PDB file of C-alpha atoms in Angstrom:
ATOM      1  CA  PHE Q   1      -3.849  -8.820 -26.750  1.00 84.00           C
ATOM      2  CA  PHE Q   2      -1.885  -9.285 -23.518  1.00 92.00           C
ATOM      3  CA  PRO Q   3      -0.124 -12.680 -23.500  1.00 93.00           C
ATOM      4  CA  ASN Q   4       2.192 -11.406 -20.769  1.00 95.00           C
ATOM      5  CA  VAL Q   5      -0.778 -11.512 -18.382  1.00 96.00           C
ATOM      6  CA  GLY Q   6      -1.212 -15.217 -19.066  1.00 95.00           C
ATOM      7  CA  VAL Q   7       2.501 -15.841 -18.518  1.00 96.00           C
ATOM      8  CA  ALA Q   8       2.390 -13.903 -15.241  1.00 97.00           C
ATOM      9  CA  THR Q   9      -0.667 -15.875 -14.107  1.00 97.00           C
ATOM     10  CA  VAL Q  10       1.165 -19.158 -14.646  1.00 97.00           C
ATOM     11  CA  LYS Q  11       4.168 -17.853 -12.675  1.00 97.00           C
ATOM     12  CA  VAL Q  12       1.980 -16.829  -9.740  1.00 98.00           C
ATOM     13  CA  LEU Q  13       0.131 -20.156  -9.650  1.00 97.00           C
ATOM     14  CA  GLU Q  14       3.315 -22.224  -9.953  1.00 97.00           C
ATOM     15  CA  ARG Q  15       4.977 -20.177  -7.213  1.00 95.00           C
ATOM     16  CA  SER Q  16       1.950 -21.035  -5.078  1.00 94.00           C
ATOM     17  CA  GLY Q  17       2.766 -24.737  -5.487  1.00 95.00           C
ATOM     18  CA  LEU Q  18       0.312 -25.618  -8.238  1.00 97.00           C
ATOM     19  CA  THR Q  19       0.738 -27.498 -11.488  1.00 97.00           C
ATOM     20  CA  VAL Q  20      -0.749 -25.509 -14.356  1.00 97.00           C
ATOM     21  CA  GLU Q  21      -2.212 -27.053 -17.486  1.00 96.00           C
ATOM     22  CA  PHE Q  22      -3.074 -24.983 -20.550  1.00 94.00           C
ATOM     23  CA  PRO Q  23      -5.258 -26.549 -23.261  1.00 95.00           C
ATOM     24  CA  PHE Q  24      -3.982 -24.959 -26.461  1.00 93.00           C
ATOM     25  CA  ASP Q  25      -7.188 -25.459 -28.440  1.00 95.00           C
ATOM     26  CA  GLN Q  26      -9.151 -23.053 -26.251  1.00 93.00           C
ATOM     27  CA  THR Q  27     -10.346 -19.865 -27.929  1.00 93.00           C
ATOM     28  CA  CYS Q  28     -12.461 -16.840 -26.984  1.00 94.00           C
ATOM     29  CA  CYS Q  29     -15.322 -17.511 -24.575  1.00 94.00           C
ATOM     30  CA  GLY Q  30     -17.692 -15.644 -26.916  1.00 94.00           C
ATOM     31  CA  GLN Q  31     -18.344 -12.605 -24.760  1.00 92.00           C
ATOM     32  CA  PRO Q  32     -17.663  -9.913 -27.422  1.00 90.00           C
ATOM     33  CA  ALA Q  33     -20.117 -11.547 -29.812  1.00 93.00           C
ATOM     34  CA  PHE Q  34     -22.599 -12.018 -26.948  1.00 93.00           C
ATOM     35  CA  ASN Q  35     -22.399  -8.338 -25.987  1.00 88.00           C
ATOM     36  CA  ALA Q  36     -22.897  -7.316 -29.620  1.00 89.00           C
ATOM     37  CA  GLY Q  37     -26.088  -9.363 -29.906  1.00 91.00           C
ATOM     38  CA  TYR Q  38     -24.668 -12.127 -32.109  1.00 95.00           C
ATOM     39  CA  THR Q  39     -26.260 -14.851 -30.038  1.00 96.00           C
ATOM     40  CA  GLU Q  40     -25.757 -17.793 -32.374  1.00 96.00           C
ATOM     41  CA  GLN Q  41     -22.111 -16.990 -33.053  1.00 97.00           C
ATOM     42  CA  SER Q  42     -21.535 -16.512 -29.331  1.00 97.00           C
ATOM     43  CA  ARG Q  43     -23.222 -19.849 -28.629  1.00 97.00           C
ATOM     44  CA  GLN Q  44     -20.888 -21.599 -31.081  1.00 97.00           C
ATOM     45  CA  MET Q  45     -17.802 -20.044 -29.503  1.00 97.00           C
ATOM     46  CA  ALA Q  46     -18.962 -20.793 -25.964  1.00 97.00           C
ATOM     47  CA  SER Q  47     -19.757 -24.372 -26.937  1.00 98.00           C
ATOM     48  CA  HIS Q  48     -16.233 -24.929 -28.239  1.00 98.00           C
ATOM     49  CA  THR Q  49     -14.519 -23.341 -25.241  1.00 97.00           C
ATOM     50  CA  VAL Q  50     -16.740 -25.134 -22.744  1.00 98.00           C
ATOM     51  CA  GLY Q  51     -15.996 -28.443 -24.470  1.00 98.00           C
ATOM     52  CA  VAL Q  52     -12.254 -27.838 -24.247  1.00 98.00           C
ATOM     53  CA  LEU Q  53     -12.386 -26.819 -20.594  1.00 98.00           C
ATOM     54  CA  ASP Q  54     -14.743 -29.630 -19.619  1.00 98.00           C
ATOM     55  CA  ALA Q  55     -12.103 -32.124 -20.737  1.00 97.00           C
ATOM     56  CA  THR Q  56      -9.691 -30.801 -18.100  1.00 97.00           C
ATOM     57  CA  GLU Q  57      -9.548 -31.322 -14.347  1.00 96.00           C
ATOM     58  CA  GLY Q  58      -9.262 -28.958 -11.408  1.00 96.00           C
ATOM     59  CA  PRO Q  59     -10.195 -25.305 -10.972  1.00 98.00           C
ATOM     60  CA  ILE Q  60     -10.321 -23.196 -14.128  1.00 98.00           C
ATOM     61  CA  VAL Q  61      -8.438 -20.024 -13.206  1.00 98.00           C
ATOM     62  CA  VAL Q  62      -9.146 -16.959 -15.338  1.00 97.00           C
ATOM     63  CA  PRO Q  63      -7.179 -13.682 -15.008  1.00 96.00           C
ATOM     64  CA  SER Q  64     -10.209 -11.698 -16.149  1.00 95.00           C
ATOM     65  CA  GLY Q  65     -13.421 -10.889 -14.329  1.00 94.00           C
ATOM     66  CA  SER Q  66     -15.303 -10.368 -17.602  1.00 93.00           C
ATOM     67  CA  CYS Q  67     -14.305 -13.714 -19.136  1.00 95.00           C
ATOM     68  CA  ALA Q  68     -14.948 -15.491 -15.843  1.00 97.00           C
ATOM     69  CA  ALA Q  69     -18.402 -13.911 -15.541  1.00 96.00           C
ATOM     70  CA  MET Q  70     -19.198 -15.011 -19.097  1.00 96.00           C
ATOM     71  CA  LEU Q  71     -18.334 -18.628 -18.331  1.00 97.00           C
ATOM     72  CA  VAL Q  72     -20.038 -18.605 -14.920  1.00 97.00           C
ATOM     73  CA  HIS Q  73     -23.289 -16.866 -15.824  1.00 96.00           C
ATOM     74  CA  HIS Q  74     -23.910 -16.494 -19.542  1.00 96.00           C
ATOM     75  CA  ALA Q  75     -22.485 -19.661 -21.096  1.00 97.00           C
ATOM     76  CA  PRO Q  76     -24.905 -21.931 -19.186  1.00 97.00           C
ATOM     77  CA  ASP Q  77     -27.803 -19.758 -20.346  1.00 96.00           C
ATOM     78  CA  LEU Q  78     -26.602 -19.811 -23.959  1.00 97.00           C
ATOM     79  CA  LEU Q  79     -26.113 -23.560 -23.961  1.00 98.00           C
ATOM     80  CA  ARG Q  80     -29.315 -24.508 -22.125  1.00 97.00           C
ATOM     81  CA  GLY Q  81     -31.242 -27.039 -24.164  1.00 97.00           C
ATOM     82  CA  THR Q  82     -28.198 -28.045 -26.241  1.00 97.00           C
ATOM     83  CA  ASP Q  83     -25.977 -31.106 -25.949  1.00 97.00           C
ATOM     84  CA  MET Q  84     -23.453 -28.889 -24.118  1.00 98.00           C
ATOM     85  CA  GLU Q  85     -25.814 -27.862 -21.325  1.00 98.00           C
ATOM     86  CA  ASP Q  86     -24.435 -30.278 -18.728  1.00 98.00           C
ATOM     87  CA  ALA Q  87     -20.846 -29.452 -19.653  1.00 98.00           C
ATOM     88  CA  SER Q  88     -21.524 -25.728 -19.288  1.00 98.00           C
ATOM     89  CA  VAL Q  89     -22.892 -26.268 -15.776  1.00 98.00           C
ATOM     90  CA  ARG Q  90     -19.846 -28.320 -14.815  1.00 98.00           C
ATOM     91  CA  VAL Q  91     -17.442 -25.728 -16.209  1.00 98.00           C
ATOM     92  CA  SER Q  92     -19.332 -22.863 -14.581  1.00 98.00           C
ATOM     93  CA  ALA Q  93     -18.899 -24.484 -11.170  1.00 98.00           C
ATOM     94  CA  ARG Q  94     -15.125 -24.772 -11.681  1.00 98.00           C
ATOM     95  CA  VAL Q  95     -14.342 -21.266 -12.949  1.00 98.00           C
ATOM     96  CA  ARG Q  96     -12.503 -18.906 -10.596  1.00 98.00           C
ATOM     97  CA  GLU Q  97     -11.174 -15.433 -11.244  1.00 98.00           C
ATOM     98  CA  LEU Q  98      -7.466 -15.267 -10.324  1.00 98.00           C
ATOM     99  CA  THR Q  99      -7.632 -13.109  -7.185  1.00 98.00           C
ATOM    100  CA  GLN Q 100     -10.770 -14.956  -6.041  1.00 97.00           C
ATOM    101  CA  PHE Q 101      -8.977 -18.277  -6.419  1.00 98.00           C
ATOM    102  CA  LEU Q 102      -5.869 -17.187  -4.524  1.00 98.00           C
ATOM    103  CA  VAL Q 103      -7.600 -15.463  -1.613  1.00 97.00           C
ATOM    104  CA  ASP Q 104     -10.902 -17.318  -1.232  1.00 97.00           C
ATOM    105  CA  ASP Q 105     -10.007 -20.836  -2.371  1.00 97.00           C
ATOM    106  CA  LEU Q 106      -6.333 -21.151  -1.424  1.00 97.00           C
ATOM    107  CA  ASP Q 107      -6.461 -18.708   1.510  1.00 97.00           C
ATOM    108  CA  ILE Q 108      -3.332 -17.011   0.154  1.00 95.00           C
ATOM    109  CA  THR Q 109      -2.628 -13.284   0.256  1.00 96.00           C
ATOM    110  CA  SER Q 110       1.171 -13.407  -0.036  1.00 96.00           C
ATOM    111  CA  VAL Q 111       2.545 -14.994  -3.205  1.00 96.00           C
ATOM    112  CA  GLY Q 112       6.156 -14.030  -2.535  1.00 94.00           C
ATOM    113  CA  ALA Q 113       6.080 -10.985  -4.781  1.00 96.00           C
ATOM    114  CA  THR Q 114       8.320  -7.961  -4.413  1.00 96.00           C
ATOM    115  CA  GLY Q 115       7.906  -4.593  -6.037  1.00 95.00           C
ATOM    116  CA  SER Q 116       8.506  -0.883  -5.656  1.00 95.00           C
ATOM    117  CA  GLY Q 117       6.632   2.366  -5.846  1.00 97.00           C
ATOM    118  CA  SER Q 118       2.896   2.635  -5.307  1.00 97.00           C
ATOM    119  CA  ALA Q 119      -0.221   1.203  -6.915  1.00 98.00           C
ATOM    120  CA  ALA Q 120      -3.952   1.937  -6.961  1.00 97.00           C
ATOM    121  CA  PHE Q 121      -6.440  -0.873  -7.593  1.00 97.00           C
ATOM    122  CA  HIS Q 122      -9.439  -0.407  -9.900  1.00 96.00           C
ATOM    123  CA  ARG Q 123     -12.351  -2.779  -9.271  1.00 95.00           C
ATOM    124  CA  SER Q 124     -13.803  -3.816 -12.609  1.00 94.00           C
ATOM    125  CA  CYS Q 125     -17.564  -4.027 -13.028  1.00 93.00           C
ATOM    126  CA  HIS Q 126     -17.639  -7.681 -14.074  1.00 91.00           C
ATOM    127  CA  GLY Q 127     -15.531  -8.735 -11.114  1.00 92.00           C
ATOM    128  CA  LEU Q 128     -17.323  -6.518  -8.613  1.00 92.00           C
ATOM    129  CA  ARG Q 129     -20.914  -6.789  -9.780  1.00 92.00           C
ATOM    130  CA  GLY Q 130     -20.758  -9.976 -11.818  1.00 91.00           C
ATOM    131  CA  LEU Q 131     -18.704 -12.151  -9.469  1.00 94.00           C
ATOM    132  CA  GLY Q 132     -19.046 -10.336  -6.159  1.00 93.00           C
ATOM    133  CA  LEU Q 133     -15.323  -9.670  -5.802  1.00 94.00           C
ATOM    134  CA  ARG Q 134     -14.486  -7.122  -3.155  1.00 92.00           C
ATOM    135  CA  GLY Q 135     -11.143  -6.760  -1.424  1.00 94.00           C
ATOM    136  CA  GLN Q 136      -9.266  -9.751  -2.841  1.00 97.00           C
ATOM    137  CA  GLY Q 137      -7.068  -7.684  -5.138  1.00 97.00           C
ATOM    138  CA  GLU Q 138      -6.250  -5.178  -2.431  1.00 97.00           C
ATOM    139  CA  ALA Q 139      -5.382  -7.951   0.036  1.00 97.00           C
ATOM    140  CA  LEU Q 140      -2.890  -9.407  -2.436  1.00 98.00           C
ATOM    141  CA  LEU Q 141      -1.313  -6.018  -3.202  1.00 97.00           C
ATOM    142  CA  ASP Q 142      -0.905  -5.294   0.504  1.00 97.00           C
ATOM    143  CA  GLU Q 143       1.413  -8.309   0.780  1.00 97.00           C
ATOM    144  CA  VAL Q 144       3.733  -7.329  -2.087  1.00 97.00           C
ATOM    145  CA  GLU Q 145       7.000  -6.461  -0.373  1.00 97.00           C
ATOM    146  CA  GLY Q 146       8.203  -2.948  -1.193  1.00 97.00           C
ATOM    147  CA  LEU Q 147       4.924  -1.844  -2.811  1.00 97.00           C
ATOM    148  CA  GLU Q 148       2.668   0.785  -1.282  1.00 97.00           C
ATOM    149  CA  ARG Q 149      -1.043   0.524  -2.065  1.00 97.00           C
ATOM    150  CA  CYS Q 150      -2.803   3.857  -2.508  1.00 97.00           C
ATOM    151  CA  GLU Q 151      -6.483   4.260  -1.752  1.00 96.00           C
ATOM    152  CA  LEU Q 152      -8.471   5.112  -4.877  1.00 95.00           C
ATOM    153  CA  ASP Q 153     -11.549   7.315  -4.618  1.00 96.00           C
ATOM    154  CA  GLY Q 154     -14.399   5.889  -6.667  1.00 93.00           C
ATOM    155  CA  ALA Q 155     -12.644   2.519  -6.923  1.00 92.00           C
ATOM    156  CA  GLU Q 156     -16.005   0.798  -7.471  1.00 92.00           C
ATOM    157  CA  GLU Q 157     -17.189   3.191 -10.177  1.00 94.00           C
ATOM    158  CA  CYS Q 158     -17.115   2.067 -13.799  1.00 94.00           C
ATOM    159  CA  CYS Q 159     -14.138   3.251 -15.855  1.00 94.00           C
ATOM    160  CA  GLY Q 160     -16.416   3.824 -18.843  1.00 92.00           C
ATOM    161  CA  PHE Q 161     -15.182   1.032 -21.097  1.00 92.00           C
ATOM    162  CA  GLY Q 162     -17.999  -1.507 -20.987  1.00 86.00           C
ATOM    163  CA  GLY Q 163     -17.058  -3.200 -24.269  1.00 80.00           C
ATOM    164  CA  LEU Q 164     -19.296  -1.864 -27.035  1.00 83.00           C
ATOM    165  CA  PHE Q 165     -20.532   0.860 -24.675  1.00 86.00           C
ATOM    166  CA  ALA Q 166     -17.304   2.774 -25.346  1.00 87.00           C
ATOM    167  CA  LEU Q 167     -17.929   2.572 -29.099  1.00 86.00           C
ATOM    168  CA  GLU Q 168     -21.646   3.302 -29.106  1.00 90.00           C
ATOM    169  CA  LEU Q 169     -21.582   6.107 -26.510  1.00 93.00           C
ATOM    170  CA  PRO Q 170     -18.035   7.478 -26.734  1.00 93.00           C
ATOM    171  CA  GLU Q 171     -18.832  10.848 -25.155  1.00 95.00           C
ATOM    172  CA  VAL Q 172     -20.329   9.249 -22.056  1.00 96.00           C
ATOM    173  CA  SER Q 173     -17.568   6.652 -21.930  1.00 94.00           C
ATOM    174  CA  THR Q 174     -14.863   9.306 -22.163  1.00 94.00           C
ATOM    175  CA  SER Q 175     -16.469  11.412 -19.435  1.00 96.00           C
ATOM    176  CA  MET Q 176     -16.557   8.406 -17.099  1.00 95.00           C
ATOM    177  CA  MET Q 177     -12.937   7.602 -17.928  1.00 95.00           C
ATOM    178  CA  GLU Q 178     -11.818  11.156 -17.234  1.00 96.00           C
ATOM    179  CA  THR Q 179     -13.414  10.990 -13.777  1.00 96.00           C
ATOM    180  CA  LYS Q 180     -11.640   7.708 -13.082  1.00 96.00           C
ATOM    181  CA  LEU Q 181      -8.290   9.019 -14.304  1.00 96.00           C
ATOM    182  CA  ALA Q 182      -8.614  12.156 -12.192  1.00 96.00           C
ATOM    183  CA  ASN Q 183      -9.074   9.910  -9.160  1.00 96.00           C
ATOM    184  CA  VAL Q 184      -6.103   7.770 -10.183  1.00 97.00           C
ATOM    185  CA  GLU Q 185      -3.888  10.839 -10.483  1.00 96.00           C
ATOM    186  CA  ALA Q 186      -5.150  12.210  -7.163  1.00 96.00           C
ATOM    187  CA  SER Q 187      -4.254   8.934  -5.433  1.00 97.00           C
ATOM    188  CA  GLY Q 188      -0.556   9.587  -5.979  1.00 96.00           C
ATOM    189  CA  ALA Q 189       0.010   6.084  -7.367  1.00 97.00           C
ATOM    190  CA  ASP Q 190       2.771   5.266  -9.827  1.00 96.00           C
ATOM    191  CA  VAL Q 191       0.734   2.377 -11.235  1.00 97.00           C
ATOM    192  CA  VAL Q 192      -2.961   1.676 -11.728  1.00 97.00           C
ATOM    193  CA  THR Q 193      -3.809  -2.014 -11.672  1.00 97.00           C
ATOM    194  CA  GLY Q 194      -6.830  -4.281 -11.799  1.00 96.00           C
ATOM    195  CA  GLY Q 195      -8.099  -7.680 -12.828  1.00 95.00           C
ATOM    196  CA  ASP Q 196      -9.464  -6.935 -16.313  1.00 94.00           C
ATOM    197  CA  VAL Q 197      -7.277  -6.011 -19.262  1.00 93.00           C
ATOM    198  CA  SER Q 198     -10.284  -4.446 -20.992  1.00 92.00           C
ATOM    199  CA  CYS Q 199     -10.576  -1.755 -18.303  1.00 94.00           C
ATOM    200  CA  LEU Q 200      -6.808  -1.383 -18.162  1.00 96.00           C
ATOM    201  CA  MET Q 201      -6.508  -0.977 -21.947  1.00 94.00           C
ATOM    202  CA  HIS Q 202      -9.152   1.761 -21.799  1.00 94.00           C
ATOM    203  CA  LEU Q 203      -7.400   3.574 -18.942  1.00 96.00           C
ATOM    204  CA  ALA Q 204      -3.978   3.194 -20.546  1.00 96.00           C
ATOM    205  CA  GLY Q 205      -5.258   4.938 -23.669  1.00 95.00           C
ATOM    206  CA  GLY Q 206      -6.613   7.796 -21.604  1.00 95.00           C
ATOM    207  CA  LEU Q 207      -3.406   8.176 -19.605  1.00 96.00           C
ATOM    208  CA  ASN Q 208      -1.355   8.116 -22.786  1.00 96.00           C
ATOM    209  CA  ARG Q 209      -3.429  10.903 -24.300  1.00 94.00           C
ATOM    210  CA  ARG Q 210      -2.922  12.912 -21.107  1.00 94.00           C
ATOM    211  CA  GLY Q 211       0.835  12.446 -21.361  1.00 95.00           C
ATOM    212  CA  SER Q 212       0.773  10.847 -17.912  1.00 96.00           C
ATOM    213  CA  ALA Q 213       3.723   8.909 -16.499  1.00 96.00           C
ATOM    214  CA  ILE Q 214       1.393   6.567 -14.569  1.00 97.00           C
ATOM    215  CA  GLU Q 215       1.831   2.968 -15.681  1.00 97.00           C
ATOM    216  CA  VAL Q 216      -0.958   0.444 -16.197  1.00 97.00           C
ATOM    217  CA  ARG Q 217      -0.361  -3.191 -15.217  1.00 97.00           C
ATOM    218  CA  HIS Q 218      -2.588  -6.216 -14.670  1.00 97.00           C
ATOM    219  CA  ILE Q 219      -2.456  -7.435 -11.084  1.00 98.00           C
ATOM    220  CA  ALA Q 220      -1.018 -10.773 -12.228  1.00 98.00           C
ATOM    221  CA  GLU Q 221       2.035  -8.949 -13.541  1.00 97.00           C
ATOM    222  CA  ILE Q 222       2.569  -7.268 -10.184  1.00 98.00           C
ATOM    223  CA  LEU Q 223       2.097 -10.522  -8.275  1.00 98.00           C
ATOM    224  CA  ALA Q 224       4.592 -12.251 -10.561  1.00 97.00           C
ATOM    225  CA  GLY Q 225       7.253  -9.686  -9.701  1.00 91.00           C
ATOM    226  CA  SER Q 226      10.320 -10.822  -7.791  1.00 69.00           C
TER     227      SER Q 226
END
């Protein structure tokens, strides 16, 4: 849905002095099927993706907390007892969410980005609760020259998307989103950003329906700015 996020991720990593490889036969990690209860289909998808990634070397950097959490936690469970069990454990140990990789592994907060205006950072549930991310995104935004980071009330509260949750319980999902968007608007930010396009897609729809001028951008796109 958002190939520009992948392009921006490559730019950020290359600017940080890294060589980026992209195996073109990778596909979905299987998380949507997994969340919907299609265990066997999810297992097949995870098996393929794990096999592709296991044939590579180096850290596996993922610009998505939800996809990263799937590969770190759920893929090894799905593939336990299969001929891909060992591969899933190896891949799990190599997966890093983008901001986690930059700040925790490379000890980088400044990637040479420049910007303008102001931004508020939303902490996605999979990154926060699934991977234990806290503060990495904000640390990177604070080093973007010309960009002001706005504090966001309720930054750790769910935006209401939650994959199928938004489809199965739309009233609850919408109520949670409205609370989040009210906090975004109150922050005074020109842009709301985060590490998961699923959350950002949800919030962008809500802002559009409100007629809001606030933009929605993945953090990789901001960090790729120059």
